[in-house]
Coordinates of C-alpha atoms in Angstrom, one line a residue:
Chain A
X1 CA 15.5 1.8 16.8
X2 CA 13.7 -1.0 15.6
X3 CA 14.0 -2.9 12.0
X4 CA 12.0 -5.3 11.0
X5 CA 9.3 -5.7 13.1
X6 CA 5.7 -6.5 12.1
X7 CA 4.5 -3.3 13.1
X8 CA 7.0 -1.5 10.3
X9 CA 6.4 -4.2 7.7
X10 CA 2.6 -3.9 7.5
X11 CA 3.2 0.1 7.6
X12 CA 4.2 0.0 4.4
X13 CA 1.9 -2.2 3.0
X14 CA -0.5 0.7 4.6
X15 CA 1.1 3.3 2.8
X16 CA 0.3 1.1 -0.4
X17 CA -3.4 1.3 -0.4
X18 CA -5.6 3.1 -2.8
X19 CA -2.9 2.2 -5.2
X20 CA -1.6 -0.2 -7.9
X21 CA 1.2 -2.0 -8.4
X22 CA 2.4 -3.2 -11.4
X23 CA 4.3 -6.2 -13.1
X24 CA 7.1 -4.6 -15.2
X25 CA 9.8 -6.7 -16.7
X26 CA 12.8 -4.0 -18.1
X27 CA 14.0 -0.3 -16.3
X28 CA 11.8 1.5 -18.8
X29 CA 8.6 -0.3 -18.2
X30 CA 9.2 0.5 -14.8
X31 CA 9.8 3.9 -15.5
X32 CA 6.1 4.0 -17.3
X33 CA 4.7 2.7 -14.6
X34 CA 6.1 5.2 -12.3
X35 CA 5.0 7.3 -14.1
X36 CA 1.5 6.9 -14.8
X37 CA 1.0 6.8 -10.6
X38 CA 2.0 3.2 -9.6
X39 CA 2.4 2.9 -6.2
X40 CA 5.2 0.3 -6.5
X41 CA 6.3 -2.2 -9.0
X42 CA 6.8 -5.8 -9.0
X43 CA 10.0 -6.8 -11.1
X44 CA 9.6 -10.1 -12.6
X45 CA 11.9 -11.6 -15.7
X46 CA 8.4 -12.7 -17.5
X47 CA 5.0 -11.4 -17.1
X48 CA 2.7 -14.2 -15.9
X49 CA 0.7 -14.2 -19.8
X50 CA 4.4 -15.3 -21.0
X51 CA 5.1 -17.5 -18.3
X52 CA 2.3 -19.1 -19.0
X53 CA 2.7 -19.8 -22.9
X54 CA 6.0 -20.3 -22.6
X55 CA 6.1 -23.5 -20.3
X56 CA 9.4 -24.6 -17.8
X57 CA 10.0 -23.9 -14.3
X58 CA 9.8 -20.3 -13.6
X59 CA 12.0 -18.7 -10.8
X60 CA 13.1 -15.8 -9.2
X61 CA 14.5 -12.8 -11.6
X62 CA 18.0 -12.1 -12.0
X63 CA 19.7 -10.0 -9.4
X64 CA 20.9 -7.6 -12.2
X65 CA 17.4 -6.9 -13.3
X66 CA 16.2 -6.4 -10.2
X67 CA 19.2 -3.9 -9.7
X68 CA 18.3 -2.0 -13.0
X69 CA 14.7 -1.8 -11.9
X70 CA 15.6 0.1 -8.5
X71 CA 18.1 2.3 -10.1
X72 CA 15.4 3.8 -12.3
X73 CA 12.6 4.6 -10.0
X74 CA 11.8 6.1 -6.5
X75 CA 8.9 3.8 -5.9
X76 CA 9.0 0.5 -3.7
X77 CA 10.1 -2.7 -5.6
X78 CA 9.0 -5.7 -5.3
X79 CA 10.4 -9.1 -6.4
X80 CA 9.1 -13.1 -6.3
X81 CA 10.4 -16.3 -5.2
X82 CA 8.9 -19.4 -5.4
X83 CA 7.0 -21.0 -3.3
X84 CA 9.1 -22.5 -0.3
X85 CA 12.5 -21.4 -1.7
X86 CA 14.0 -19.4 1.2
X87 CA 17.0 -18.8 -0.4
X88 CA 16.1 -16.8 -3.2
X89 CA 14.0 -14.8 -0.5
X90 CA 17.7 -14.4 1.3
X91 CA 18.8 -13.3 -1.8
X92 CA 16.1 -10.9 -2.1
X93 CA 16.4 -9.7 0.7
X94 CA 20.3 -9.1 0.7
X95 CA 19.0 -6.8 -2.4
X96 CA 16.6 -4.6 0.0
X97 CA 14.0 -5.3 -2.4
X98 CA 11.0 -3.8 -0.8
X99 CA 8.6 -6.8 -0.5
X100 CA 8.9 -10.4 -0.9
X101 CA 6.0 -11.5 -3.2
X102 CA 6.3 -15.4 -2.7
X103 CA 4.2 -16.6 -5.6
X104 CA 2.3 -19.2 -6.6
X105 CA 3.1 -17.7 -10.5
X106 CA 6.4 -19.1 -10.2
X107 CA 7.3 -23.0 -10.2
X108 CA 6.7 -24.1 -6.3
X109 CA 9.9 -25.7 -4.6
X110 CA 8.2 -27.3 -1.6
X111 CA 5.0 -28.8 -2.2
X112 CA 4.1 -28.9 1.6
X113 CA 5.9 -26.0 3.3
X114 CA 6.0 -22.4 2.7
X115 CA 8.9 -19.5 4.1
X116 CA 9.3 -19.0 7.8
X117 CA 8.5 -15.2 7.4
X118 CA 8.9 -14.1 10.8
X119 CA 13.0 -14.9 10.0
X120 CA 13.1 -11.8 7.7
X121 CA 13.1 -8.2 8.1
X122 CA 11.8 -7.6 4.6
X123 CA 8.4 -8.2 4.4
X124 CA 6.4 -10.6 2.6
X125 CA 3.0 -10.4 0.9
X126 CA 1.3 -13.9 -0.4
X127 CA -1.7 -15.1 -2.4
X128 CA -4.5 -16.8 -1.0
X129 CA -7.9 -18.2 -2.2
X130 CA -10.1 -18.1 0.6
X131 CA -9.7 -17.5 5.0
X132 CA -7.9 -20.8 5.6
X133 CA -4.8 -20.1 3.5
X134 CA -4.9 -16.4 4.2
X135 CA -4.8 -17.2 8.0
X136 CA -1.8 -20.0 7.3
X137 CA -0.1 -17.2 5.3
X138 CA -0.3 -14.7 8.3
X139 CA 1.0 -17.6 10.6
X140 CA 4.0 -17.6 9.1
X141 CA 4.3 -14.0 8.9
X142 CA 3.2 -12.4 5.8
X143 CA 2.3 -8.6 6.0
X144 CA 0.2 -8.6 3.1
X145 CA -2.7 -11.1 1.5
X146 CA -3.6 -10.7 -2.0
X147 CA -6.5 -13.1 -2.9
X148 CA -5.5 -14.9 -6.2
X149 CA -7.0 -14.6 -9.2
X150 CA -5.8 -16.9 -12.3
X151 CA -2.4 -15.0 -12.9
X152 CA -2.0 -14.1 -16.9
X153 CA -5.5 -15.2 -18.1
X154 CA -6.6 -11.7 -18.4
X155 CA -10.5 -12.7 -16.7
X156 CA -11.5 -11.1 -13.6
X157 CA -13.5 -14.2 -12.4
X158 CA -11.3 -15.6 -10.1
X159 CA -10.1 -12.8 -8.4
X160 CA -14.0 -12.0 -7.7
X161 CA -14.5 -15.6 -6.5
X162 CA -11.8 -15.6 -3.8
X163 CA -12.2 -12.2 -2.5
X164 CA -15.8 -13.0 -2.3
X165 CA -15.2 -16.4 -0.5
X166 CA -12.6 -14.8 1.4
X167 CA -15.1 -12.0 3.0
X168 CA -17.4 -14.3 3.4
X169 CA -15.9 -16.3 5.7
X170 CA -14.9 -13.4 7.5
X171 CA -18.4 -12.1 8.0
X172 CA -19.2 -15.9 9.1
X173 CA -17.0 -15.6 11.9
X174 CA -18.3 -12.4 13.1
X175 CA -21.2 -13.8 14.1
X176 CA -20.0 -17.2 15.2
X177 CA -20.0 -18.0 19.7
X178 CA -16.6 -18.1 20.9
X179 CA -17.3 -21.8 21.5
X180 CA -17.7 -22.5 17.8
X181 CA -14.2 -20.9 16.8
X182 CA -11.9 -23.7 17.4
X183 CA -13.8 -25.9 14.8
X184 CA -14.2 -23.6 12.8
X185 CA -10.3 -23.2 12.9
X186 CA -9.9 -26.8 12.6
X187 CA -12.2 -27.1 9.4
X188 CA -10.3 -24.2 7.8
X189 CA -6.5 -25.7 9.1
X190 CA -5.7 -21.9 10.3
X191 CA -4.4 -21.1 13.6
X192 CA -6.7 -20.5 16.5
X193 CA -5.6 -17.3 17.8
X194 CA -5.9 -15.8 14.3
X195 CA -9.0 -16.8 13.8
X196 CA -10.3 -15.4 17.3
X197 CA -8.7 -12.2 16.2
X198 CA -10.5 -12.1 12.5
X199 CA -13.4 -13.1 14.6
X200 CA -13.2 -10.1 17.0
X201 CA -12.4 -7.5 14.3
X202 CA -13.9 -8.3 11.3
X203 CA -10.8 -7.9 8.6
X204 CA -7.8 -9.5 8.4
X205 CA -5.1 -8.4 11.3
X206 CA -2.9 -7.6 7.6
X207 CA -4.0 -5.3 4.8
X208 CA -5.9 -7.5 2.0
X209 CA -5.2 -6.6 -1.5
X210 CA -6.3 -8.4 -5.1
X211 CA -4.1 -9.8 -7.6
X212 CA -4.7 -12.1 -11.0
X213 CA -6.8 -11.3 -14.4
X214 CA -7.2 -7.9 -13.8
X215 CA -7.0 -5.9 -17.4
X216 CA -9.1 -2.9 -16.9
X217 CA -10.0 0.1 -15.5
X218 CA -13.8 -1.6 -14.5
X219 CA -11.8 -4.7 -13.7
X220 CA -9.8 -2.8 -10.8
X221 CA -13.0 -0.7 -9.7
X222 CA -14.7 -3.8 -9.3
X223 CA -12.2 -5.7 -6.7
X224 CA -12.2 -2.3 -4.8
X225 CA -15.9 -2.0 -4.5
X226 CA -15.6 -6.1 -3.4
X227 CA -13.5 -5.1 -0.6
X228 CA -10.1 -5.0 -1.9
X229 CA -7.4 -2.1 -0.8
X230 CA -5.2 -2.0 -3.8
X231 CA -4.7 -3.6 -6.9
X232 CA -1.9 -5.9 -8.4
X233 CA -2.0 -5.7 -11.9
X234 CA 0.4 -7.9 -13.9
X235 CA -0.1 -8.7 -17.5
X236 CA -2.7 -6.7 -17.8
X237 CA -0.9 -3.8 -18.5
X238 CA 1.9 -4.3 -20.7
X239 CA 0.1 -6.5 -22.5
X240 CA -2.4 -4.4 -24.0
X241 CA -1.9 -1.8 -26.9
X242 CA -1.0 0.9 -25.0
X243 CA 0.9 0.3 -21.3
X244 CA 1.1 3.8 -20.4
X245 CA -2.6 5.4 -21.0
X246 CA -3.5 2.0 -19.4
X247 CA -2.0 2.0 -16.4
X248 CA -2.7 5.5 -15.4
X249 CA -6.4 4.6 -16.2
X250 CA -5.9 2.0 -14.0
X251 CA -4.5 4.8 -11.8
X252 CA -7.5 6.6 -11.7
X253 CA -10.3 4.3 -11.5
X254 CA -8.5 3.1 -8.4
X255 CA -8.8 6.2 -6.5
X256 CA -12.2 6.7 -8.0
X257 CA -13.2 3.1 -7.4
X258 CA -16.8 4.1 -6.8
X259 CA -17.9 6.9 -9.5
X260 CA -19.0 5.7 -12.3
X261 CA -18.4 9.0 -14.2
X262 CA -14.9 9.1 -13.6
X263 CA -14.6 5.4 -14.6
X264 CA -16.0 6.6 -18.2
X265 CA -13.5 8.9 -18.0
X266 CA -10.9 6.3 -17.2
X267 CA -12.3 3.7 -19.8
X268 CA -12.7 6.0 -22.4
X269 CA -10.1 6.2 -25.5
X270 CA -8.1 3.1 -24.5
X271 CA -7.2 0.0 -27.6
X272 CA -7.8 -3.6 -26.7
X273 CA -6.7 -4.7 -23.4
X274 CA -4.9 -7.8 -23.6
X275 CA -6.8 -10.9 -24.8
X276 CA -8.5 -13.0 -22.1
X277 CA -8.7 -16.7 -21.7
X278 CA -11.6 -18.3 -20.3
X279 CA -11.1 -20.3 -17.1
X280 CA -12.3 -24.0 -18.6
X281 CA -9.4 -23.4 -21.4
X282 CA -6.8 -23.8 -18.5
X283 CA -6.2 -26.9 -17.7
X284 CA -6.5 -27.6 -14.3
X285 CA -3.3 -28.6 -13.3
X286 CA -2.4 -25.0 -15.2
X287 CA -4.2 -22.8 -13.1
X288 CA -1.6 -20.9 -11.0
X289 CA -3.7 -20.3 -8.4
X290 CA -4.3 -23.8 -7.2
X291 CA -0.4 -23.2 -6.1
X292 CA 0.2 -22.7 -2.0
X293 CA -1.2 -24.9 0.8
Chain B
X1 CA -19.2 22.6 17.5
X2 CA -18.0 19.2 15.9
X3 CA -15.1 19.8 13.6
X4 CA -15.5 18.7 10.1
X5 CA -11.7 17.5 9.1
X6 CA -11.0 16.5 5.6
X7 CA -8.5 13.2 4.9
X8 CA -7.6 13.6 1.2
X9 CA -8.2 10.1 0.0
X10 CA -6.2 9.8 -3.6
X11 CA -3.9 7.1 -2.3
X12 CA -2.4 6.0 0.7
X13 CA -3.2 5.2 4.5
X14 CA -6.6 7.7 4.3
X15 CA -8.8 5.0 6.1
X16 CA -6.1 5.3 9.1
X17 CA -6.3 9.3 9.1
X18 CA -9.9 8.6 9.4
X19 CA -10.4 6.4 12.2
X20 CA -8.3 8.8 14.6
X21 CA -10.0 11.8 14.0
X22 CA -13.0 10.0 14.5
X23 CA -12.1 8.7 17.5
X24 CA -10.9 12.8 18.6
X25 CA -14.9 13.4 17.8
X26 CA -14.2 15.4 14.4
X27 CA -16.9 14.4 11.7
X28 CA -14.2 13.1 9.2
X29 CA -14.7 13.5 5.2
X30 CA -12.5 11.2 2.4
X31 CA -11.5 14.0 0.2
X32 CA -11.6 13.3 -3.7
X33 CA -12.8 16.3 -4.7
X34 CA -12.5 20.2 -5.0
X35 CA -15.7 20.8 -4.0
X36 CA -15.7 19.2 -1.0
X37 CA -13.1 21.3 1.0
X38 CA -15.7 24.0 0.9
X39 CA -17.2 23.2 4.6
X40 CA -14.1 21.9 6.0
X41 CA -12.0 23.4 9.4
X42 CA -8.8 21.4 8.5
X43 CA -7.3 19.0 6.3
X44 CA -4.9 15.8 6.6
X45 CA -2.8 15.0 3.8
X46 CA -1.6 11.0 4.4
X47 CA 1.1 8.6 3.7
X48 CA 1.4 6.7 0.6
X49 CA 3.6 7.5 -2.1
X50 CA 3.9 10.9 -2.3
X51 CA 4.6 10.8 -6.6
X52 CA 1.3 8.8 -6.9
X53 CA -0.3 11.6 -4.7
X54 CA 1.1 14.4 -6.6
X55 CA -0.2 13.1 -10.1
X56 CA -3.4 12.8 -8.7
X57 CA -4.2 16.4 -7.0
X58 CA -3.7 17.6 -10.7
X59 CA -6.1 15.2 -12.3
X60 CA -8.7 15.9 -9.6
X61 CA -7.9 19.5 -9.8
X62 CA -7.3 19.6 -6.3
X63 CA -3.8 20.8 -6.4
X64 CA -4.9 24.6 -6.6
X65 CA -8.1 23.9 -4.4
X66 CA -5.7 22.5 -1.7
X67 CA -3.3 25.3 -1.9
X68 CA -6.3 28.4 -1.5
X69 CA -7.9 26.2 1.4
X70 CA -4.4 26.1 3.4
X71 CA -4.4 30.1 3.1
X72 CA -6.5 30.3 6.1
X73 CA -6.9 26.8 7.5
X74 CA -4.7 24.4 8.8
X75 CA -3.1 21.1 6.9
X76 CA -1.1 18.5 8.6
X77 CA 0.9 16.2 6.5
X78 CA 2.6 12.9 7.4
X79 CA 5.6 11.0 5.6
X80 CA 4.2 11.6 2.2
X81 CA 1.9 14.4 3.1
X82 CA 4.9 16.0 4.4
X83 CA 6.9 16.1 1.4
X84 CA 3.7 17.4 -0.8
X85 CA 3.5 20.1 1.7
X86 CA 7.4 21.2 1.6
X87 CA 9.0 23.8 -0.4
X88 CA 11.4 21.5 -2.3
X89 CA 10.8 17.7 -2.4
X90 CA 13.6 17.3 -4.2
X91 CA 12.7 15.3 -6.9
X92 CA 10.9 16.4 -10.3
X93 CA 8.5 13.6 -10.0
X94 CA 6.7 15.0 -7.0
X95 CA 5.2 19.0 -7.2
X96 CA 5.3 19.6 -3.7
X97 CA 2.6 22.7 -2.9
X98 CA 4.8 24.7 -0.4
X99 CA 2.9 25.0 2.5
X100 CA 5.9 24.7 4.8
X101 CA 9.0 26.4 4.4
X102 CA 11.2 23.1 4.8
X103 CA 12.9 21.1 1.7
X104 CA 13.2 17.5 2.3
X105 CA 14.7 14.3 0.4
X106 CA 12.0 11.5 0.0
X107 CA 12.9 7.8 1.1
X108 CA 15.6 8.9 2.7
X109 CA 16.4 6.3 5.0
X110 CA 17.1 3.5 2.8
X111 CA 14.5 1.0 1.4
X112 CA 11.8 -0.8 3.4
X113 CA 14.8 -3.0 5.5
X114 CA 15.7 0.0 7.0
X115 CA 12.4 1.6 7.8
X116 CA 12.3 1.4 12.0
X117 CA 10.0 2.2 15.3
X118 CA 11.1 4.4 17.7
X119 CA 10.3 6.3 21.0
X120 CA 11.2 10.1 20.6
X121 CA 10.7 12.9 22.8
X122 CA 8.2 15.2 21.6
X123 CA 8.4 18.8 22.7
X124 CA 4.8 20.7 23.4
X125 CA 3.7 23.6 25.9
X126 CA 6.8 23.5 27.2
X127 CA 7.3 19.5 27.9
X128 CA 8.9 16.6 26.6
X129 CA 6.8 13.2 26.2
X130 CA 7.9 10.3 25.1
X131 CA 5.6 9.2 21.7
X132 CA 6.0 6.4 20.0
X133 CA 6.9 6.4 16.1
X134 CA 6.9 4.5 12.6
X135 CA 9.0 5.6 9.8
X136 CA 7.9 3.8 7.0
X137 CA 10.5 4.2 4.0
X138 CA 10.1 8.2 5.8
X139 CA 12.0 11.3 4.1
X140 CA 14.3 13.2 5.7
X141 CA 14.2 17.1 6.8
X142 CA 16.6 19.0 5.0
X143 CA 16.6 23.0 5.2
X144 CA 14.3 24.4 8.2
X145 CA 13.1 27.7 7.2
X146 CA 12.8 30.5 10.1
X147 CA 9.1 30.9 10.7
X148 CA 9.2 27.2 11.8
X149 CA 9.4 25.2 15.2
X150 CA 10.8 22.1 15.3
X151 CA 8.9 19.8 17.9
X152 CA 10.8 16.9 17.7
X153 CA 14.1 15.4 16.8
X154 CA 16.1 12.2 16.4
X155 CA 19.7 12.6 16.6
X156 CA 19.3 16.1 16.0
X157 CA 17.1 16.1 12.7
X158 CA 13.7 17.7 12.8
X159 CA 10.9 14.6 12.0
X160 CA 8.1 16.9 13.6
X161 CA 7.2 20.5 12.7
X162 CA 4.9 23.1 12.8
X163 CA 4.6 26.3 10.9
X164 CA 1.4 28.4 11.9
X165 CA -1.4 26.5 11.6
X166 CA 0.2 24.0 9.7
X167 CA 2.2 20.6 11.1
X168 CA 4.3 18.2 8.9
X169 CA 5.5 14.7 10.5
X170 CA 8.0 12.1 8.8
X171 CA 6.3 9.5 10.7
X172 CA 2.9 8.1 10.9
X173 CA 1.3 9.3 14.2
X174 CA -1.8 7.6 12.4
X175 CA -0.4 4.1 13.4
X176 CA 0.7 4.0 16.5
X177 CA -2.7 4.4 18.6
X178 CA -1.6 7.7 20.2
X179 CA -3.2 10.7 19.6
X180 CA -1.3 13.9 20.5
X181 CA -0.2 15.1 17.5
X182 CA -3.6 14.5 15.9
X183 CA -4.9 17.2 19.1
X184 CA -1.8 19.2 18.8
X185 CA -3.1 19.7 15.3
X186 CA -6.9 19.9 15.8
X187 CA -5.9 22.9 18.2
X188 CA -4.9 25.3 15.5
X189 CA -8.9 25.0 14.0
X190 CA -10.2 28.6 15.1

C-alpha cells in the first residue's frame, strides 16, 4: 500500500469536482455548510473580507479550531498556511487536515520561495494568476490550481481575468511546434517538461478550480462555464444575509452550471449578497492576489 | 448496438466515468436529470462526496427516478456511488437508495493522509488478476448480505461486489486506466 503519492493526492481533488468548498470560520458554520452540499470546507480563523479590514499579518488558524471544525463534519477539511512557511504546513499536516491550501490570503513568509510539496503526503492546492505560476506551482508538487481572484472583494473580475488568461495560454500552446516550447517555457519561467505535457494534452496535468470574489449563484455558474471544475467560495457566503439558503444556491447552480432556468431557480429569493469592492479601491499593494511567485 | 450508459453528473469525478466508457465504445450521457434515464441501458453513479450527492438526487428529483430505473437495469457505484447505493450508509446525512444489500461506514480509512494505491487480486470467470486500485478517503464494507458475490478483497474485506446486475466498488476503477471492471459491468446490459 501506497500513501501519499501524487496519483492518491490528485484523486481527491477529482472526487471534489462539480462541487464547492467553503470558507467557514466556527464548528457550526461548518456544519451549515455541510449541510447545504459543500463538498469540503476550508477552516480559516478570519474570512478573507475581515482579513482584509482588519489589517496585520495573518497566519495559519489555531490547531484547536481546526480540531473543532473536523469533529463536526464528515466532509474533507481544508486549512492554509502562508506562503513559504513549511512549518505550519508540518503542523497541518500532523493534523491530517485534508488539503494544504498555501495562500496568498495569508501574510507571505518567503518572498522568493514557496513549499517543497513533493516532501508531504498531504496534498496541496495553490493559487495562480495565469500558466507560468500554475506550472511553477505543479513543479513543486501541488495537486490542485485554483486561479485567484481578489480574495474578500466580493467582484468576480479577477477570477474571470485569470482563468481566462490561464486557458488562453493553454490553448496557445496547443498549437505551438515542439521547437517553440522551450521559449515559450523560458518567457513563462515554468518548467519544460510541464509545459510539453500541457502542450500535448491541453489542461493542466492537476484539476483547475476558481477561487476569489465569488458571491453568487451566477458568479459560480460563470467560472464553471469559463472552464473551472469547482468553486472556492470564501467570504462570499457568510457574509451575506443569509449563509445557509446561500450556499446551497451556490450548491445548485454549480451542478447546473449551464441552465439558465435552474439558475433562476437558484437566484431567486436570496437578500443581498455581501457588499462588493471595486478593484481600483484596492490599493495595489492590497490586492492578495499579486501574492506567490 | 452501441450502448447508451448514463454517468450521473451532480458532483464528483463524472468527467472520469465518462471518458472510459467512451473509450469501451458506449455513447455516454452526463445525467442531471429524470428525464434523461428514459433511453439508457445502464447507469454509473461516481465518486465525490457522497452527502453532496445525496442532497442533490432529491433536488433534481432523481432520487426516485434512479431507484425505478435500477429495477430492471444495472448501476455500478464507486467510492461514493457505493455508499448511495448500500442499504445502510451509516450516517443520517447520506440517504443511501438500497440497491445493494451491503451497509458500509463512509471515510473509513482515515483522512486523505491515509488514502493509498494498491494492486489487489480481482476474482472474475473463475480467475484472479491483479488490478490496480485508488482508495481515495474510500468507505469500508461492513455487513455483506447473501444474494451478493464478493469479487475482491484486501485483507479479507470486500472493496468489490456485485449483486445481480448491479456492482459497487470502494475504489476508483475510473482512475487507474484499466478497464475491466467498467466491461465486467457493461456485461450485465441485456
Amino acid at each position: 500500500m501506497e500513501t501519499g503519492s501524487l496519483e492518491v493526492k490528485i484523486g481527491l481533488a477529482e472526487m471534489l469536482k462539480g462541487g464547492v468548498i467553503m470558507d467557514v470560520t466556527t464548528a457550526e458554520q461548518a456544519k451549515i455548510a455541510e449541510d447545504a452540499g459543500a463538498v469540503a470546507v476550508m477552516a480559516l480563523e478570519r474570512i478573507p473580507a475581515d482579513i482584509r479590514q482588519d489589517g496585520g499579518v495573518a497566519r495559519m488558524s489555531s490547531p484547536d479550531m481546526i480540531r473543532a471544525i473536523q469533529a463536526a463534519v464528515e466532509v474533507p477539511v481544508m486549512a492554509k498556511c502562508r506562503i513559504g512557511h513549511f512549518v505550519e504546513a508540518q503542523i497541518l499536516a500532523s493534523l491530517e487536515v485534508d488539503f494544504i491550501d498555501e495562500s496568498e490570503v495569508l501574510t507571505p513568509a518567503d518572498e522568493e520561495n514557496h513549499i517543497y510539496k513533493h516532501d508531504f503526503k498531504v496534498p496541496f492546492v495553490c493559487g495562480a494568476r495565469d500558466l507560468g505560476e500554475a506550472l511553477r506551482r505543479i513543479g513543486e508538487g501541488a495537486a490542485l490550481i485554483r486561479t485567484k481572484g481578489e480574495a474578500g472583494s466580493g467582484n468576480i473580475v479577477e477570477a474571470v481575468r485569470h482563468m481566462r488568461a490561464l486557458r488562453s495560454a493553454i490553448r496557445r500552446l496547443t498549437v505551438l511546434e515542439p521547437s517553440q516550447l522551450m521559449a515559450e517555457a523560458k518567457r513563462m519561467g515554468a518548467p519544460f517538461a510541464l509545459v510539453e505535457q500541457v502542450a500535448k494534452i491541453g489542461k493542466l496535468p492537476v484539476p483547475n478550480f476558481s477561487a476569489g470574489g465569488i458571491a453568487t449563484p451566477a458568479d459560480a455558474a460563470l467560472m464553471m462555464q469559463l472552464g473551472a471544475e469547482t468553486v472556492f467560495v470564501g467570504s462570499g457566503i457568510f457574509k451575506s444575509e443569509d449563509p445557509a439558503a446561500r450556499a446551497r444556491a451556490v450548491v445548485e447552480a454549480t451542478t447546473y452550471y449551464s441552465d439558465p432556468d435552474k439558475l433562476v431557480q437558484a437566484s431567486a429569493g436570496l437578500k443581498s449578497a455581501m457588499v462588493g469592492l471595486d478593484i481600483s479601491e484596492i490599493p495595489p499593494e492590497e490586492r492578495l492576489q499579486e501574492r506567490g511567485w | 448496438m452501441v450502448a447508451e450508459v448514463g454517468v450521473l453528473a451532480l458532483q464528483g469525478d463524472f468527467a472520469r466515468h465518462q471518458e472510459v466508457l467512451g473509450a469501451l465504445g458506449c455513447q455516454v450521457q452526463p445525467i442531471r436529470y429524470p428525464d434523461q434515464l428514459a433511453n439508457l441501458s445502464a447507469l454509473v453513479i461516481p465518486g465525490g462526496e457522497s452527502a453532496t450527492i445525496s442532497k442533490q438526487l432529491d433536488s433534481s428529483g432523481l432520487r426516485e427516478a434512479v431507484v425505478e430505473f435500477a429495477r430492471e437495469r444495472p448501476v455500478m457505484g464507486t467510492c461514493a456511488g457505493l455508499i448511495l447505493m448500500c442499504r445502510d450508509p451509516g450516517d443520517k446525512r447520506v440517504q443511501s437508495l438500497g440497491l445493494l444489500d451491503v451497509t458500509v461506514t463512509r471515510n473509513s480509512w482515515g483522512r486523505q493522509v491515509h488514502s493509498f494505491s494498491t494492486a489487489l487480486e480481482l476474482h472474475i470467470n473463475g480467475r484472479a488478476d491483479a488490478f490496480p486500485a485508488v482508495f481515495i478517503r474510500a468507505p469500508r464494507v461492513q455487513e455483506v448480505g447473501p444474494g451478493v458475490e464478493v469479487l475482491a478483497r484486501i485483507d479479507g474485506e470486500p472493496v468489490l461486489v456485485r449483486q445481480g446486475r448491479h456492482v459497487g466498488v470502494t475504489f476508483h476503477p475510473e482512475l487507474t486506466g484499466d478497464h475491466r471492471i467498467h466491461e465486467l459491468f457493461l456485461g450485465a446490459i441485456t
